[in-house]
Tab-separated table of C-alpha atoms in Angstrom:
chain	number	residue	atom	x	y	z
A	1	UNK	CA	-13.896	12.896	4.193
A	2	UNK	CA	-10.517	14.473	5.313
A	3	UNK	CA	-11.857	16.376	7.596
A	4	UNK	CA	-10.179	19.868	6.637
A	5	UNK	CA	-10.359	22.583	9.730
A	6	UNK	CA	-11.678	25.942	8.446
A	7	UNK	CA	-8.222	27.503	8.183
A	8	UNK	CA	-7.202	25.787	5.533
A	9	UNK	CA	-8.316	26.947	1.835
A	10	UNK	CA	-9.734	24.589	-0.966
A	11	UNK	CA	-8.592	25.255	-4.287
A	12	UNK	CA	-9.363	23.475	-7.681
A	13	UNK	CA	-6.322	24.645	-10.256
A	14	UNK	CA	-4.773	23.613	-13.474
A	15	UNK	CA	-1.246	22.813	-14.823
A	16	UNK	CA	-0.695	19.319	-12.536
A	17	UNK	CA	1.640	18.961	-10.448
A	18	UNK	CA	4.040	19.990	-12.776
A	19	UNK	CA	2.839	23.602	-12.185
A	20	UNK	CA	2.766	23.205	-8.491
A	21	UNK	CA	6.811	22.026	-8.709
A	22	UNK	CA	7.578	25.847	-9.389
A	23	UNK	CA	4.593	27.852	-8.007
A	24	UNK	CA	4.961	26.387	-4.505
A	25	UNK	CA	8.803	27.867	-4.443
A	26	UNK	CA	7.517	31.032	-6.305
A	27	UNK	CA	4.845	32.102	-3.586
A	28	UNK	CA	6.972	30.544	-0.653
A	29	UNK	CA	10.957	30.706	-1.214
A	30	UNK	CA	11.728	33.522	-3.764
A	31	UNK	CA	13.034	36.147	-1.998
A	32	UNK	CA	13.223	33.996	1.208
A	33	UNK	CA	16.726	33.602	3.488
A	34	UNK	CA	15.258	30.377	4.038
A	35	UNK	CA	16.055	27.045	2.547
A	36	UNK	CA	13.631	24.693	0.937
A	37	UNK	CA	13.951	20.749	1.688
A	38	UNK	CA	13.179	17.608	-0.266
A	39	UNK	CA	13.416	13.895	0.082
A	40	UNK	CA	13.688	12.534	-3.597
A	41	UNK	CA	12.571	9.474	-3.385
A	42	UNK	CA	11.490	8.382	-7.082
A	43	UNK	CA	11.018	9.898	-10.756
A	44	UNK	CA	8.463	12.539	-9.867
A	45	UNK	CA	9.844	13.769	-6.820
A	46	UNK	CA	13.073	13.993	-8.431
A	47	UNK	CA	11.995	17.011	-10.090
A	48	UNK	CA	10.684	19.183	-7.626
A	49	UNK	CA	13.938	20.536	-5.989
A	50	UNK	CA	14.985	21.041	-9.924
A	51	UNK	CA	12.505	23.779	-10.385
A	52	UNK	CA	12.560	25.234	-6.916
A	53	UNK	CA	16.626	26.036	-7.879
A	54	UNK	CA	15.248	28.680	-9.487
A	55	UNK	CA	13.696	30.454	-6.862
A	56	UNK	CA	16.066	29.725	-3.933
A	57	UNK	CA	18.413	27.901	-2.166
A	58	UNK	CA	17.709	24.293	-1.744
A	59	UNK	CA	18.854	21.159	0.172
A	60	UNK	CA	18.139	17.494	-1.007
A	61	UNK	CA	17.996	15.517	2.895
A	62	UNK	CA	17.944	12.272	0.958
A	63	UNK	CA	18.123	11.115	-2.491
A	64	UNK	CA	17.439	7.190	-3.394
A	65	UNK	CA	19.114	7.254	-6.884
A	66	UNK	CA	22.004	5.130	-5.708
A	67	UNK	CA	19.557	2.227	-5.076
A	68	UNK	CA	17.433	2.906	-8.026
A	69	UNK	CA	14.317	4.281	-6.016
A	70	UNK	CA	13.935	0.601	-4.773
A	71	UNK	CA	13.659	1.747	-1.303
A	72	UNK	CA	12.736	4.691	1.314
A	73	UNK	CA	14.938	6.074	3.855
A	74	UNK	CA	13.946	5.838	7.408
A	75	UNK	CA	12.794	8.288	9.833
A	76	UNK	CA	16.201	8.286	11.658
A	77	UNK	CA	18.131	8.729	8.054
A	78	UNK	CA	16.569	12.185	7.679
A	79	UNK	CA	18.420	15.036	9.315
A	80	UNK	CA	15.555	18.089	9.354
A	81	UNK	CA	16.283	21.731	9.540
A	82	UNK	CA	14.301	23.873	11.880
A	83	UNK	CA	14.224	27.041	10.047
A	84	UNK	CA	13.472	25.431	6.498
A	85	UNK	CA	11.250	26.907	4.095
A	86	UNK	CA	9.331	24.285	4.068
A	87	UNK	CA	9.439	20.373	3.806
A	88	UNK	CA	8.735	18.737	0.181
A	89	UNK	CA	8.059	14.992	-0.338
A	90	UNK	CA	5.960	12.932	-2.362
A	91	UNK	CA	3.680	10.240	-0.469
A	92	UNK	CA	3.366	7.403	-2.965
A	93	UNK	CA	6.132	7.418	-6.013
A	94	UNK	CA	3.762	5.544	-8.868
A	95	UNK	CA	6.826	4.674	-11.197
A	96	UNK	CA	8.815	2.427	-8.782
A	97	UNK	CA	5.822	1.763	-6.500
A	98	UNK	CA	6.937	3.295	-3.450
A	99	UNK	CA	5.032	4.547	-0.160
A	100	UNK	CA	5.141	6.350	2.687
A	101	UNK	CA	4.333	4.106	5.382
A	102	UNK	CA	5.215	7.467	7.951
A	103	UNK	CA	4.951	11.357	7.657
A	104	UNK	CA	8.417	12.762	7.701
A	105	UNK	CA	9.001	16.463	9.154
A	106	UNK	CA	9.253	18.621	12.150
A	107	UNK	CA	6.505	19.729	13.526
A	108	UNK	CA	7.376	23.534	13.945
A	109	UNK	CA	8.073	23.351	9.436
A	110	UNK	CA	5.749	23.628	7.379
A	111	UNK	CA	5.037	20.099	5.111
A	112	UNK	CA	4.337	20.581	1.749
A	113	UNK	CA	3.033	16.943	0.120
A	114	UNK	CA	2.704	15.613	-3.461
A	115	UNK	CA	-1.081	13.416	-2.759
A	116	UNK	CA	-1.181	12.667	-6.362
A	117	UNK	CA	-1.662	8.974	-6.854
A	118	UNK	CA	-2.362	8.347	-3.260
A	119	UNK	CA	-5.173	11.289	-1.870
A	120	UNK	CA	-8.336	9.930	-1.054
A	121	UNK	CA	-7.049	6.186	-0.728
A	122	UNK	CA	-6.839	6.362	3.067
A	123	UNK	CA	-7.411	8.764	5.618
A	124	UNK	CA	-4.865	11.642	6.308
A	125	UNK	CA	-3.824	13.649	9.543
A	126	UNK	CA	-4.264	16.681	7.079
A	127	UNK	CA	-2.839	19.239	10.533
A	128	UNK	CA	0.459	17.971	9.539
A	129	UNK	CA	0.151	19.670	6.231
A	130	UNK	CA	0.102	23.084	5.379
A	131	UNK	CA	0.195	22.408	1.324
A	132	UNK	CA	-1.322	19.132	0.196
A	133	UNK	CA	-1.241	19.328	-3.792
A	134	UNK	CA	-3.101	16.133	-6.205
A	135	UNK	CA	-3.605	16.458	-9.983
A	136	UNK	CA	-6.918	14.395	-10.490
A	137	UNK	CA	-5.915	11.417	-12.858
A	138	UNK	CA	-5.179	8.760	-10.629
A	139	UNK	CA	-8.241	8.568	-7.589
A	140	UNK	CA	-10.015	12.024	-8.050
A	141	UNK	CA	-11.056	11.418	-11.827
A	142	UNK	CA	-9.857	12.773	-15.235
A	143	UNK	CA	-7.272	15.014	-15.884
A	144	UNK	CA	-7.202	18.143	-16.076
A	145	UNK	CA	-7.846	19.979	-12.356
A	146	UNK	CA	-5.328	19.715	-9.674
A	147	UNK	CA	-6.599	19.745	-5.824
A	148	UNK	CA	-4.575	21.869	-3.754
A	149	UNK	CA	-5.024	22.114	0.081
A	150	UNK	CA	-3.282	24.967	1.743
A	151	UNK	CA	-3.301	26.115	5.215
A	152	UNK	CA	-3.836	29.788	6.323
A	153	UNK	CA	-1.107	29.929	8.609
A	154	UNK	CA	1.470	28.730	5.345
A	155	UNK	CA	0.153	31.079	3.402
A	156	UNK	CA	1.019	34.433	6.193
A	157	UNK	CA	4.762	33.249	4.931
A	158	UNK	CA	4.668	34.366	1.758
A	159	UNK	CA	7.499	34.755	0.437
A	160	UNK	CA	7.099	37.270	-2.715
A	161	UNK	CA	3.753	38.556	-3.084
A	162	UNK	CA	4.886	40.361	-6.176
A	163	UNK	CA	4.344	37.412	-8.293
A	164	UNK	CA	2.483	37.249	-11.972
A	165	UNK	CA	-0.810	37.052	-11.083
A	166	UNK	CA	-1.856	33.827	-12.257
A	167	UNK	CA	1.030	31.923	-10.051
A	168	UNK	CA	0.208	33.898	-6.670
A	169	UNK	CA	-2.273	31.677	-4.712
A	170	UNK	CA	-3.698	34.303	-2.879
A	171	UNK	CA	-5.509	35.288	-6.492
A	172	UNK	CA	-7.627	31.729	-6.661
A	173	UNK	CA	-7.992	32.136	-3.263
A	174	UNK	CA	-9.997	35.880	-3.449
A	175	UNK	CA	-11.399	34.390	-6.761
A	176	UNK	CA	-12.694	30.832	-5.207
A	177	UNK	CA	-10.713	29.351	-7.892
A	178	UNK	CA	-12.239	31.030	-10.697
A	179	UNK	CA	-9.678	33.528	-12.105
A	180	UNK	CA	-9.836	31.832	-15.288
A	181	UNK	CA	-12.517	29.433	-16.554
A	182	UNK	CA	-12.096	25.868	-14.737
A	183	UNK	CA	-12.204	22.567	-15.982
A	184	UNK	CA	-16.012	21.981	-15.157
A	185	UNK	CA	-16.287	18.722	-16.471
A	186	UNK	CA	-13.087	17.236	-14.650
A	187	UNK	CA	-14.853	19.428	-11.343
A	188	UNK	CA	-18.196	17.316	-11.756
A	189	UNK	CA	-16.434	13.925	-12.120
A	190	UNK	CA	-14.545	14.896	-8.949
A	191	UNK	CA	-17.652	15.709	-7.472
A	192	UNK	CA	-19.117	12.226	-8.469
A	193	UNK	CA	-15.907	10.268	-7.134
A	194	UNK	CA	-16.399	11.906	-3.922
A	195	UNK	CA	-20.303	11.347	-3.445
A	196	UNK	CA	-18.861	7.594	-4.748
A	197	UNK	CA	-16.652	7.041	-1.461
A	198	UNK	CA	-19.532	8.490	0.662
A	199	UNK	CA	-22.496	6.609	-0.469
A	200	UNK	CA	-21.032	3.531	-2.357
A	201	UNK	CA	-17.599	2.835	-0.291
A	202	UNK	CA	-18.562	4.437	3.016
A	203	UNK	CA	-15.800	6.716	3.449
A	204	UNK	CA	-11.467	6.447	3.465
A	205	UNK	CA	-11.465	4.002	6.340
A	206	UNK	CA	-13.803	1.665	4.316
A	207	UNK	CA	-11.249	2.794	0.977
A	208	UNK	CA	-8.303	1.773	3.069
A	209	UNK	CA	-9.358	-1.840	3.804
A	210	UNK	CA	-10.308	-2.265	0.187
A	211	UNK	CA	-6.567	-1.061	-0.910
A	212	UNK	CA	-5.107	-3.054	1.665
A	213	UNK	CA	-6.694	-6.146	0.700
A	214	UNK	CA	-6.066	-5.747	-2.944
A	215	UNK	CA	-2.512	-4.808	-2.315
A	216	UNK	CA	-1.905	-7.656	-0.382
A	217	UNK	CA	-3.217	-9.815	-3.192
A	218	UNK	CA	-1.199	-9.047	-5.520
A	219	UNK	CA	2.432	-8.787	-3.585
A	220	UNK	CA	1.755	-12.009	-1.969
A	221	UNK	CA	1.210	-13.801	-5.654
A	222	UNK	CA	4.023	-12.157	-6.720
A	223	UNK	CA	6.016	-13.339	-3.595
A	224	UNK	CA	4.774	-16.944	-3.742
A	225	UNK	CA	6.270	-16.976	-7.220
A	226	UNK	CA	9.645	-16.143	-7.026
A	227	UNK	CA	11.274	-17.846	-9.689
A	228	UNK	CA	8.945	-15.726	-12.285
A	229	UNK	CA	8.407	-12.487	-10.555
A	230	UNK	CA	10.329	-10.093	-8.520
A	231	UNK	CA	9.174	-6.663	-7.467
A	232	UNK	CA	10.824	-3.528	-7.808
A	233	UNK	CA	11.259	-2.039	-4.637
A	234	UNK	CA	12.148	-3.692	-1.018
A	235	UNK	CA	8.914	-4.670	1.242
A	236	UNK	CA	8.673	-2.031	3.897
A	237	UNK	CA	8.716	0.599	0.980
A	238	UNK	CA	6.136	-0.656	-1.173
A	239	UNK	CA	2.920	0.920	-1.912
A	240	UNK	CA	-0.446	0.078	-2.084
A	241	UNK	CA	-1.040	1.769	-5.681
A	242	UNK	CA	1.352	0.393	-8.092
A	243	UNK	CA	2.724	-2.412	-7.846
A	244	UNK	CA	6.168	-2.773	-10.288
A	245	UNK	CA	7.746	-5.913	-10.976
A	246	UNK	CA	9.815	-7.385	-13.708
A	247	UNK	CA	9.474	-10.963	-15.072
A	248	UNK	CA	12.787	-13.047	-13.906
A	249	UNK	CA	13.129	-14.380	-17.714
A	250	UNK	CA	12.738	-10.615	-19.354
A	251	UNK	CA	12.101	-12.782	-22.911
A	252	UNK	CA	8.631	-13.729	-21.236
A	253	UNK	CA	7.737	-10.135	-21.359
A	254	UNK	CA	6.261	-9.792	-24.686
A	255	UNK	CA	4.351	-13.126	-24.103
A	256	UNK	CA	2.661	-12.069	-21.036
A	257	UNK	CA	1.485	-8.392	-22.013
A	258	UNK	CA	0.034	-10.622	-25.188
A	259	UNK	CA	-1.695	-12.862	-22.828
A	260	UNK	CA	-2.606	-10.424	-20.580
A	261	UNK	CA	-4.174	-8.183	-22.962
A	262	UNK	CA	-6.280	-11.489	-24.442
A	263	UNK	CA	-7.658	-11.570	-20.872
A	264	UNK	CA	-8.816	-8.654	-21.025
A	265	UNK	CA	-5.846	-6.721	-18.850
A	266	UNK	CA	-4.705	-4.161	-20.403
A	267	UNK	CA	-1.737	-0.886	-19.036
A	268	UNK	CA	0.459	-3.577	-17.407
A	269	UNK	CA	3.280	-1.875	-18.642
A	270	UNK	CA	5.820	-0.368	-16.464
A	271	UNK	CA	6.837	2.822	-16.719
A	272	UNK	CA	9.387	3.829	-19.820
A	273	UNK	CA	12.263	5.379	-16.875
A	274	UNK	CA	12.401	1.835	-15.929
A	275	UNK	CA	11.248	-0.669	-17.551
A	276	UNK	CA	9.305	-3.755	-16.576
A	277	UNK	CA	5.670	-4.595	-15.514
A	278	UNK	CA	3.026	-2.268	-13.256
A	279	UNK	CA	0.162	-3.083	-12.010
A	280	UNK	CA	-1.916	0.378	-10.960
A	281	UNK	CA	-4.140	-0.137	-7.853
A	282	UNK	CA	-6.805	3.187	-7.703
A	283	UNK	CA	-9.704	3.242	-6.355
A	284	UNK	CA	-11.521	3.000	-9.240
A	285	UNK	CA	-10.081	-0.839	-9.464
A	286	UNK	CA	-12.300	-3.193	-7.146
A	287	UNK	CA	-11.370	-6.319	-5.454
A	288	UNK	CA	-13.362	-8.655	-8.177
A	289	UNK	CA	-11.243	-7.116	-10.823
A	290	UNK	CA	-7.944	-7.776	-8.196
A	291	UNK	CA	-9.105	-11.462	-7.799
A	292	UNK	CA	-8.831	-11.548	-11.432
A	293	UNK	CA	-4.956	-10.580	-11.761
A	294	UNK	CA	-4.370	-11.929	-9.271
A	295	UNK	CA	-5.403	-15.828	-11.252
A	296	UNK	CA	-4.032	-14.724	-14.269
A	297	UNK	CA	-0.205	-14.377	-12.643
A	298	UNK	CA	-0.915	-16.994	-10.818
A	299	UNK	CA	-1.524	-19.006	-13.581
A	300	UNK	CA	1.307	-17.280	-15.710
A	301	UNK	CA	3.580	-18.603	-13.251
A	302	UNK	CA	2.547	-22.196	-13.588
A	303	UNK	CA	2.415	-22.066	-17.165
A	304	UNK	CA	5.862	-20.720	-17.523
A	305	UNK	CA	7.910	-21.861	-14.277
């Protein structure tokens, strides 16, 4: 479905991405005169750079905490280095309900992405990448293994290959991913998703028109009720898989995760860094079940304006 070249590696590890936030700087910036780069755009890209300190020198190129993470910077905000490290960034923030819209980077650095809550939702131009990392809880299935994608041409830049041997990739590499005993279960389901968006949905182009059309549902409710809801983040930044908003009259919250829940809606609560109301898009949620939201904050709104 992404159509991965053959010199790129497959691996199915453990930990999350939290694990990936220090063994991507372990295998690629310790002992490197290189710095590593990150846009922090939201709460979980915020704290990537924190545990590459550890390992090297970094620089932040952007960092949206002044706004709140209600927006993205543009292409022409982002001054690049051509002899970084690598490139860090996080395609789709699923706290504030931010996304990508472009890939950021020079092409002659290698681009190191954060796929969690978006892989699999669209296509990719995966030759941009040479580390694509997705823990499987939000469009692969349950938790527990975490996808990583890593090109052969990254991985001849190695920076320390005198690492524990559990954190060097090059050991689930010669192991295909068995070192230690993987989460089969979590494996299968993945295995089912994927046969799912071949046979059911017909593939990420087919997967993209669905998300589009459900995203677009709900924003434009939200939008065509101002006076009760207003989303979190600015319009060109938003993304397709959460959508956060807060109720105008906050003392309406309690009401509507009551009602909500009596509808049978239920995890409409936004995330505890911020607050508010979220409304997760995956691919697991079809367009019927869309519709549905969408009536119920439409009719919210009337009920309440």
């Amino acid at each position: 479905m992404l159509s991965i070249p053959d010199d790129y590696h497959i691996l199915l590890l453990q930990g999350g991405s939290s694990l990936q936030f220090s063994m991507i700087p372990m295998n690629f910036l310790r002992d490197s005169n290189k710095i590593a780069e990150f846009i922090v755009s939201g709460y979980w890209s915020q704290k990537a750079p924190i545990e590459a300190k550890y390992e090297g020198q970094i620089n932040v190129l952007w960092d949206g905490k002044d706004t709140n993470y209600t927006k993205l910077p543009k292409l022409n905000n982002l001054s690049f280095s051509e002899n970084a490290a690598y490139l860090h960034y996080v395609s789709n923030e699923t706290v504030e309900g931010l996304e990508f819209s472009f890939v950021p980077g020079l092409d002659n650095v290698p681009l190191v992405c954060d796929m969690a809550s978006d892989i699999l939702s669209k296509p990719i131009d995966i030759d941009r990448y040479s580390l694509i990392y997705a823990h499987a809880q939000k469009n692969l299935g349950p938790a527990g293994v975490t996808l990583v994608i890593v090109k052969n041409h990254f991985l001849e830049k190695l920076s320390n290959k005198n690492l524990p041997t559990y954190f060097n990739y090059l050991t689930h590499i010669n192991s295909n991913s068995i070192y230690n005993t993987p989460p089969v279960f979590a494996i299968y389901v993945m295995l089912l998703v994927t046969r799912w968006l071949i046979n059911d949905i017909g593939g990420l182009k087919n997967m993209a028109k669905i998300n589009e059309m459900k995203a677009s549902l709900i924003y434009s409710t939200l939008d065509n009720n101002p006076d009760i809801y207003a989303p979190y983040v600015e319009d060109n930044s938003r993304s397709k898989m959460n959508v956060s908003f807060f109720l105008r009259n906050k003392n309406l919250q309690d009401n509507f995760l009551r009602l909500a829940k009596h509808e049978g809606f239920y995890g409409l609560e936004g995330h505890r860094s911020i607050g508010g109301l979220r409304a997760s898009l995956y691919n697991a949620v079809n367009l019927d079940s869309t519709k549905l939201l969408s009536e119920f904050l439409e009719n919210f709104a009337k009920k309440f304006s």
